[in-house]
Structure formats: structure tokens, C-alpha cells
Amino acid sequence: MSIRIFLGLLTFLFCKGNVIPGQDPKNVPNLFNLPGMLVNNRSDIVLMEGDIALSKHTDRTAYIQSPKWPNGIVPIEFDGAFTEEQKNVIIGAMTTISQNTNDCIRFVWRNNNPAWLRIHSGQGCWSYMGKTVSSGQQDLSLQIPGCVHHSVALHEFLHALGFAHEHTRPDRDTYVRVYYENIEPSQTFAFDKFPSNQVNTFNQAYDYGSIMHYRNDAFSINGRPTVKPILAGYENWESYMGRGDKMSAQDIQKLKTYYGCP
């Protein structure tokens, strides 16, 4: 059975919250404050901004130039750690992306494809940015159990498709204030902006509702906000940032624009 057909058969599983039984769909997990989730013990990578993997020999700016997956087709495989129930949650995130791009972006089984995305339960929730290998496997980690959630999987798949965090936009200071005094000292780099010549905003306005936005308390050292909206009329978005369980309309439009979808 092809993954495309499999995704269609699973769609009905994901209309009531997209969570494993026992998880409260009202409590979308904080990707950046999951106990034990962001420790990286691998010797060959570093985690930038908490969940973006880079080779230890790669400059921070290099990932923004990572190529797209050709023709929007992403070959995938699961490692053996996931139960069928957990796979269904992750596949639900892939279904969401495919459906919202009218199958312009598709996830297929690895089969004989020379390069593929290996979804595994590693140390934390993280992904490389865009397609970083010409052959062999590219890892995406969804650690069991905390990372196996629809919204977390969506976030990491969008990284794998080539997207950065919304708050790293070069124009972000017009829309949010970052409270460095409340950030874990070792994580202040996660709030660095990209220069305008290194990131593409696709002519979209700043998106407080993006699945790629940090929560207001991401990497907080004291429980106080680390990032807050400052644009007039959007102050109430503070409690919603980074807590959504679906892609925003702008997330979808950016995906379509980037991959040349009709």
C-alpha cells in the first residue's frame, strides 16, 4: 500500500485533536520546555534555536540555503521504536501538510529513493532545515513520548521542508519584544535574528499564529515571558503564540509559494 493511500485511510483518525489517548488536546506541549527533551548527546550535531540540527562544522547561516525536496516529494521511513498508534499521530501531521497543499507536497515510503527522511525517537524534538543530503538518510527526531504530538510533528516537518522560526525574521522587532533577562543564558542565541539577505519572508506579514512561532515562555529561566507581541491590537496574542495545533493560513501560503504549488 502506498503512503498516499495510507494517509487517506488515516484522515478520519485526526479530526478530534490528533493526540494519543491520555494526552489532553487542550494542553499542546511546549516544545522548548519539555523535561529532558532538548539534551543532545550526539557528537556530530549541534541544536540551533533548540530544535534545528546542524553539523558541528556548519555555519549558522548555511541552513537557510538548504535545497527543497525535489518536486515536493519527501521519502520517509520510521525506525522501529514507534508503535502503530504513535506512527498514526505522526502520519496525521504529514496528512495535514499534503491536504493543505493539495498534494503538491507529498510524503512517500522510502523504497528505492536515494535520499530519505528517517523519523526516529532520538534525544529531543528536532530536524535539519530543508533537504541536507543528496543520498542516504536525513534524521528527524520525535522522542517518545513527549514529541509524539500532532503540533510538534507539524513544526518539525516544516523545518525539514525548509522553514525557520517565525521570531527569527529580520523584521521581528517591529512585532515582538524579546526579554533577554528572562531567557536561560545558554539559550539566548535561539532568539537571534537573521539578516534580511539570509531569509525569505515570502512577502507575508508577521504571523503570531504560525506553527513555527515560539511560545511566550520559551526557554524561560523564571517563568516570565521571553517574547511578547507589541503591535497595537495584537497584545492578546501572547497566550496563543506557539500553542496552536495546526498550520496558519500564512504557513500554508508560504509552503505553497516556496514549493511552487498552484
mmCIF file of C-alpha atoms in Angstrom:
data_model
loop_
_atom_site.group_PDB
_atom_site.id
_atom_site.type_symbol
_atom_site.label_atom_id
_atom_site.label_comp_id
_atom_site.label_asym_id
_atom_site.label_seq_id
_atom_site.Cartn_x
_atom_site.Cartn_y
_atom_site.Cartn_z
ATOM 1 C CA MET A 1 0.000 0.000 0.000
ATOM 2 C CA SER A 2 1.384 3.428 -0.894
ATOM 3 C CA ILE A 3 1.776 6.010 1.843
ATOM 4 C CA ARG A 4 -0.520 8.320 -0.119
ATOM 5 C CA ILE A 5 -3.403 5.836 0.123
ATOM 6 C CA PHE A 6 -2.455 5.073 3.718
ATOM 7 C CA LEU A 7 -2.656 8.772 4.598
ATOM 8 C CA GLY A 8 -6.132 8.950 3.133
ATOM 9 C CA LEU A 9 -7.314 5.991 5.170
ATOM 10 C CA LEU A 10 -5.971 7.595 8.321
ATOM 11 C CA THR A 11 -7.523 11.029 7.845
ATOM 12 C CA PHE A 12 -10.555 10.175 9.968
ATOM 13 C CA LEU A 13 -8.298 9.468 12.937
ATOM 14 C CA PHE A 14 -7.227 13.079 13.192
ATOM 15 C CA CYS A 15 -10.404 15.133 13.435
ATOM 16 C CA LYS A 16 -10.678 15.068 17.248
ATOM 17 C CA GLY A 17 -7.423 16.589 18.373
ATOM 18 C CA ASN A 18 -4.706 14.477 16.757
ATOM 19 C CA VAL A 19 -3.375 13.164 20.035
ATOM 20 C CA ILE A 20 -2.547 9.823 21.564
ATOM 21 C CA PRO A 21 -5.158 8.703 24.121
ATOM 22 C CA GLY A 22 -4.188 10.121 27.503
ATOM 23 C CA GLN A 23 -2.951 13.409 26.037
ATOM 24 C CA ASP A 24 -5.232 16.413 26.545
ATOM 25 C CA PRO A 25 -5.690 18.228 23.215
ATOM 26 C CA LYS A 26 -6.100 21.465 25.205
ATOM 27 C CA ASN A 27 -2.560 21.097 26.505
ATOM 28 C CA VAL A 28 -0.387 21.473 23.429
ATOM 29 C CA PRO A 29 3.125 20.623 24.656
ATOM 30 C CA ASN A 30 5.745 23.338 24.977
ATOM 31 C CA LEU A 31 8.376 22.191 22.506
ATOM 32 C CA PHE A 32 11.016 24.261 24.284
ATOM 33 C CA ASN A 33 10.312 23.297 27.893
ATOM 34 C CA LEU A 34 9.782 19.545 27.685
ATOM 35 C CA PRO A 35 11.773 17.998 30.562
ATOM 36 C CA GLY A 36 14.741 16.120 29.171
ATOM 37 C CA MET A 37 13.665 16.719 25.583
ATOM 38 C CA LEU A 38 16.366 19.087 24.379
ATOM 39 C CA VAL A 39 19.505 17.347 25.553
ATOM 40 C CA ASN A 40 21.750 16.455 22.641
ATOM 41 C CA ASN A 41 24.332 13.760 23.265
ATOM 42 C CA ARG A 42 25.352 13.248 19.636
ATOM 43 C CA SER A 43 28.905 14.225 18.814
ATOM 44 C CA ASP A 44 28.193 15.176 15.192
ATOM 45 C CA ILE A 45 25.444 17.791 15.534
ATOM 46 C CA VAL A 46 24.510 20.900 17.459
ATOM 47 C CA LEU A 47 20.966 22.138 18.022
ATOM 48 C CA MET A 48 20.356 25.709 16.918
ATOM 49 C CA GLU A 49 17.324 27.538 18.344
ATOM 50 C CA GLY A 50 16.529 24.428 20.368
ATOM 51 C CA ASP A 51 15.314 22.124 17.604
ATOM 52 C CA ILE A 52 17.193 22.839 14.340
ATOM 53 C CA ALA A 53 20.025 20.374 13.766
ATOM 54 C CA LEU A 54 23.311 21.451 12.201
ATOM 55 C CA SER A 55 26.547 19.645 11.605
ATOM 56 C CA LYS A 56 29.137 20.913 14.077
ATOM 57 C CA HIS A 57 31.130 22.093 11.067
ATOM 58 C CA THR A 58 28.242 24.058 9.522
ATOM 59 C CA ASP A 59 27.887 27.820 9.868
ATOM 60 C CA ARG A 60 24.570 29.025 11.332
ATOM 61 C CA THR A 61 23.652 30.924 8.178
ATOM 62 C CA ALA A 62 24.199 27.963 5.867
ATOM 63 C CA TYR A 63 20.960 26.164 6.648
ATOM 64 C CA ILE A 64 18.821 28.931 5.197
ATOM 65 C CA GLN A 65 20.201 27.963 1.779
ATOM 66 C CA SER A 66 19.270 24.284 2.129
ATOM 67 C CA PRO A 67 17.556 22.981 -1.007
ATOM 68 C CA LYS A 68 13.935 21.965 -1.248
ATOM 69 C CA TRP A 69 12.837 18.356 -1.594
ATOM 70 C CA PRO A 70 12.616 17.861 -5.380
ATOM 71 C CA ASN A 71 9.087 18.145 -6.743
ATOM 72 C CA GLY A 72 7.793 18.389 -3.181
ATOM 73 C CA ILE A 73 8.240 14.637 -2.666
ATOM 74 C CA VAL A 74 9.666 13.578 0.709
ATOM 75 C CA PRO A 75 10.584 9.873 1.024
ATOM 76 C CA ILE A 76 10.266 8.715 4.639
ATOM 77 C CA GLU A 77 10.837 5.752 6.903
ATOM 78 C CA PHE A 78 10.180 5.118 10.588
ATOM 79 C CA ASP A 79 12.638 3.441 12.888
ATOM 80 C CA GLY A 80 11.394 0.523 14.951
ATOM 81 C CA ALA A 81 10.727 2.443 18.159
ATOM 82 C CA PHE A 82 7.250 3.745 17.321
ATOM 83 C CA THR A 83 4.016 1.879 17.950
ATOM 84 C CA GLU A 84 1.358 1.913 15.226
ATOM 85 C CA GLU A 85 -0.606 4.395 17.318
ATOM 86 C CA GLN A 86 2.379 6.733 17.524
ATOM 87 C CA LYS A 87 3.038 6.377 13.800
ATOM 88 C CA ASN A 88 -0.580 7.339 13.143
ATOM 89 C CA VAL A 89 -0.150 10.599 15.061
ATOM 90 C CA ILE A 90 2.975 11.452 13.046
ATOM 91 C CA ILE A 91 1.367 10.414 9.764
ATOM 92 C CA GLY A 92 -1.536 12.689 10.686
ATOM 93 C CA ALA A 93 0.849 15.656 10.552
ATOM 94 C CA MET A 94 2.036 14.551 7.106
ATOM 95 C CA THR A 95 -1.595 14.234 6.014
ATOM 96 C CA THR A 96 -2.250 17.807 7.132
ATOM 97 C CA ILE A 97 0.639 19.148 5.062
ATOM 98 C CA SER A 98 -0.335 17.170 1.965
ATOM 99 C CA GLN A 99 -4.004 18.073 2.176
ATOM 100 C CA ASN A 100 -3.341 21.775 2.732
ATOM 101 C CA THR A 101 -1.065 21.925 -0.308
ATOM 102 C CA ASN A 102 -3.438 19.880 -2.485
ATOM 103 C CA ASP A 103 -0.854 17.080 -2.639
ATOM 104 C CA CYS A 104 1.767 19.458 -4.024
ATOM 105 C CA ILE A 105 3.916 18.262 -1.098
ATOM 106 C CA ARG A 106 3.738 14.507 -0.637
ATOM 107 C CA PHE A 107 5.328 12.030 1.727
ATOM 108 C CA VAL A 108 6.101 8.631 0.204
ATOM 109 C CA TRP A 109 7.717 5.498 1.550
ATOM 110 C CA ARG A 110 11.475 5.346 1.120
ATOM 111 C CA ASN A 111 11.587 2.337 -1.230
ATOM 112 C CA ASN A 112 14.495 2.891 -3.664
ATOM 113 C CA ASN A 113 14.797 6.660 -3.267
ATOM 114 C CA PRO A 114 18.444 7.685 -2.849
ATOM 115 C CA ALA A 115 17.725 10.202 -0.061
ATOM 116 C CA TRP A 116 15.062 9.961 2.619
ATOM 117 C CA LEU A 117 13.828 11.347 5.925
ATOM 118 C CA ARG A 118 14.258 8.922 8.812
ATOM 119 C CA ILE A 119 11.788 9.610 11.612
ATOM 120 C CA HIS A 120 13.199 8.268 14.851
ATOM 121 C CA SER A 121 12.908 8.614 18.605
ATOM 122 C CA GLY A 122 16.166 10.418 19.273
ATOM 123 C CA GLN A 123 17.185 12.818 22.009
ATOM 124 C CA GLY A 124 14.525 15.511 21.808
ATOM 125 C CA CYS A 125 12.353 17.076 19.111
ATOM 126 C CA TRP A 126 14.476 18.349 16.215
ATOM 127 C CA SER A 127 15.071 18.370 12.481
ATOM 128 C CA TYR A 128 17.569 19.576 9.929
ATOM 129 C CA MET A 129 16.493 22.550 7.815
ATOM 130 C CA GLY A 130 15.400 21.638 4.304
ATOM 131 C CA LYS A 131 16.913 18.737 2.356
ATOM 132 C CA THR A 132 20.515 18.409 3.529
ATOM 133 C CA VAL A 133 21.586 15.094 1.974
ATOM 134 C CA SER A 134 21.979 14.061 -1.660
ATOM 135 C CA SER A 135 21.961 10.394 -0.703
ATOM 136 C CA GLY A 136 21.327 8.408 2.440
ATOM 137 C CA GLN A 137 19.187 9.239 5.434
ATOM 138 C CA GLN A 138 18.396 12.604 6.973
ATOM 139 C CA ASP A 139 17.209 12.397 10.566
ATOM 140 C CA LEU A 140 14.146 13.953 12.159
ATOM 141 C CA SER A 141 13.745 13.210 15.864
ATOM 142 C CA LEU A 142 10.431 12.881 17.690
ATOM 143 C CA GLN A 143 11.357 11.499 21.082
ATOM 144 C CA ILE A 144 8.813 9.187 22.657
ATOM 145 C CA PRO A 145 6.524 10.154 24.317
ATOM 146 C CA GLY A 146 6.711 13.964 24.628
ATOM 147 C CA CYS A 147 7.431 14.811 20.990
ATOM 148 C CA VAL A 148 4.824 12.472 19.515
ATOM 149 C CA HIS A 149 2.112 15.091 19.183
ATOM 150 C CA HIS A 150 0.440 16.456 16.063
ATOM 151 C CA SER A 151 1.586 20.060 16.555
ATOM 152 C CA VAL A 152 5.170 19.116 17.403
ATOM 153 C CA ALA A 153 5.402 16.834 14.365
ATOM 154 C CA LEU A 154 3.991 19.603 12.132
ATOM 155 C CA HIS A 155 6.597 22.026 13.473
ATOM 156 C CA GLU A 156 9.484 19.654 12.810
ATOM 157 C CA PHE A 157 8.233 18.650 9.347
ATOM 158 C CA LEU A 158 8.100 22.326 8.378
ATOM 159 C CA HIS A 159 11.732 22.647 9.453
ATOM 160 C CA ALA A 160 12.528 19.618 7.281
ATOM 161 C CA LEU A 161 10.726 21.300 4.391
ATOM 162 C CA GLY A 162 12.951 24.361 4.769
ATOM 163 C CA PHE A 163 11.294 26.754 7.209
ATOM 164 C CA ALA A 164 12.810 28.682 10.121
ATOM 165 C CA HIS A 165 11.183 30.002 13.293
ATOM 166 C CA GLU A 166 8.907 32.993 12.789
ATOM 167 C CA HIS A 167 10.575 35.065 15.504
ATOM 168 C CA THR A 168 13.960 34.943 13.696
ATOM 169 C CA ARG A 169 12.632 37.133 10.864
ATOM 170 C CA PRO A 170 14.755 40.250 10.320
ATOM 171 C CA ASP A 171 11.731 42.495 10.958
ATOM 172 C CA ARG A 172 10.606 40.784 14.158
ATOM 173 C CA ASP A 173 11.417 43.733 16.472
ATOM 174 C CA THR A 174 8.512 45.617 14.914
ATOM 175 C CA TYR A 175 6.134 42.899 16.099
ATOM 176 C CA VAL A 176 7.535 41.319 19.270
ATOM 177 C CA ARG A 177 9.805 42.210 22.148
ATOM 178 C CA VAL A 178 12.324 39.665 23.367
ATOM 179 C CA TYR A 179 13.020 39.725 27.114
ATOM 180 C CA TYR A 180 16.590 38.506 27.299
ATOM 181 C CA GLU A 181 16.649 38.912 31.073
ATOM 182 C CA ASN A 182 14.109 36.070 31.333
ATOM 183 C CA ILE A 183 15.880 33.654 28.973
ATOM 184 C CA GLU A 184 18.112 30.790 30.052
ATOM 185 C CA PRO A 185 21.613 32.253 29.471
ATOM 186 C CA SER A 186 22.685 29.248 27.408
ATOM 187 C CA GLN A 187 19.697 29.701 25.075
ATOM 188 C CA THR A 188 19.836 33.415 24.188
ATOM 189 C CA PHE A 189 21.221 32.503 20.750
ATOM 190 C CA ALA A 190 17.838 30.904 19.992
ATOM 191 C CA PHE A 191 16.401 34.407 19.715
ATOM 192 C CA ASP A 192 18.949 35.730 17.201
ATOM 193 C CA LYS A 193 17.515 37.361 14.089
ATOM 194 C CA PHE A 194 18.579 36.615 10.546
ATOM 195 C CA PRO A 195 19.753 39.444 8.278
ATOM 196 C CA SER A 196 17.326 40.337 5.511
ATOM 197 C CA ASN A 197 19.599 38.842 2.848
ATOM 198 C CA GLN A 198 19.553 35.414 4.510
ATOM 199 C CA VAL A 199 15.856 34.705 4.980
ATOM 200 C CA ASN A 200 12.760 34.874 2.793
ATOM 201 C CA THR A 201 9.518 36.140 4.327
ATOM 202 C CA PHE A 202 7.627 35.468 1.069
ATOM 203 C CA ASN A 203 6.065 38.938 1.378
ATOM 204 C CA GLN A 204 3.904 37.660 4.219
ATOM 205 C CA ALA A 205 3.103 39.726 7.303
ATOM 206 C CA TYR A 206 4.489 38.635 10.665
ATOM 207 C CA ASP A 207 2.431 35.662 11.824
ATOM 208 C CA TYR A 208 1.751 35.382 15.558
ATOM 209 C CA GLY A 209 -0.339 32.282 14.844
ATOM 210 C CA SER A 210 2.327 30.396 12.903
ATOM 211 C CA ILE A 211 3.024 26.798 13.893
ATOM 212 C CA MET A 212 6.675 27.943 13.675
ATOM 213 C CA HIS A 213 6.355 30.636 16.359
ATOM 214 C CA TYR A 214 7.857 30.273 19.828
ATOM 215 C CA ARG A 215 5.607 30.274 22.870
ATOM 216 C CA ASN A 216 5.724 33.389 25.011
ATOM 217 C CA ASP A 217 7.638 31.462 27.693
ATOM 218 C CA ALA A 218 10.084 29.515 25.502
ATOM 219 C CA PHE A 219 13.375 28.900 27.350
ATOM 220 C CA SER A 220 12.214 30.979 30.334
ATOM 221 C CA ILE A 221 14.508 30.824 33.352
ATOM 222 C CA ASN A 222 11.956 32.247 35.775
ATOM 223 C CA GLY A 223 8.511 31.521 34.347
ATOM 224 C CA ARG A 224 8.163 35.035 32.974
ATOM 225 C CA PRO A 225 7.616 35.812 29.286
ATOM 226 C CA THR A 226 10.579 35.663 26.941
ATOM 227 C CA VAL A 227 8.737 37.055 23.912
ATOM 228 C CA LYS A 228 5.599 39.231 23.751
ATOM 229 C CA PRO A 229 3.602 40.908 20.957
ATOM 230 C CA ILE A 230 3.997 44.685 20.774
ATOM 231 C CA LEU A 231 1.996 45.522 17.649
ATOM 232 C CA ALA A 232 -1.114 47.509 18.542
ATOM 233 C CA GLY A 233 -4.190 45.311 18.526
ATOM 234 C CA TYR A 234 -2.241 42.055 18.851
ATOM 235 C CA GLU A 235 -1.348 42.151 22.552
ATOM 236 C CA ASN A 236 -3.818 39.366 23.352
ATOM 237 C CA TRP A 237 -1.968 37.001 21.018
ATOM 238 C CA GLU A 238 0.632 36.405 23.736
ATOM 239 C CA SER A 239 -1.281 33.472 25.205
ATOM 240 C CA TYR A 240 -1.797 31.904 21.757
ATOM 241 C CA MET A 241 1.702 32.112 20.279
ATOM 242 C CA GLY A 242 3.242 28.674 19.852
ATOM 243 C CA ARG A 243 0.186 26.931 21.273
ATOM 244 C CA GLY A 244 -1.710 26.155 18.087
ATOM 245 C CA ASP A 245 -2.233 22.609 16.840
ATOM 246 C CA LYS A 246 -2.482 23.429 13.138
ATOM 247 C CA MET A 247 -0.763 25.447 10.442
ATOM 248 C CA SER A 248 -1.916 29.017 9.960
ATOM 249 C CA ALA A 249 -3.177 30.296 6.611
ATOM 250 C CA GLN A 250 0.172 32.056 6.184
ATOM 251 C CA ASP A 251 2.123 28.874 6.955
ATOM 252 C CA ILE A 252 0.207 27.156 4.177
ATOM 253 C CA GLN A 253 0.700 30.025 1.747
ATOM 254 C CA LYS A 254 4.452 30.109 2.430
ATOM 255 C CA LEU A 255 4.688 26.372 1.795
ATOM 256 C CA LYS A 256 2.818 26.725 -1.477
ATOM 257 C CA THR A 257 4.930 29.673 -2.578
ATOM 258 C CA TYR A 258 8.228 28.024 -1.664
ATOM 259 C CA TYR A 259 7.396 24.772 -3.441
ATOM 260 C CA GLY A 260 5.707 26.418 -6.418
ATOM 261 C CA CYS A 261 2.301 24.934 -5.680
ATOM 262 C CA PRO A 262 -0.717 26.130 -7.666
#
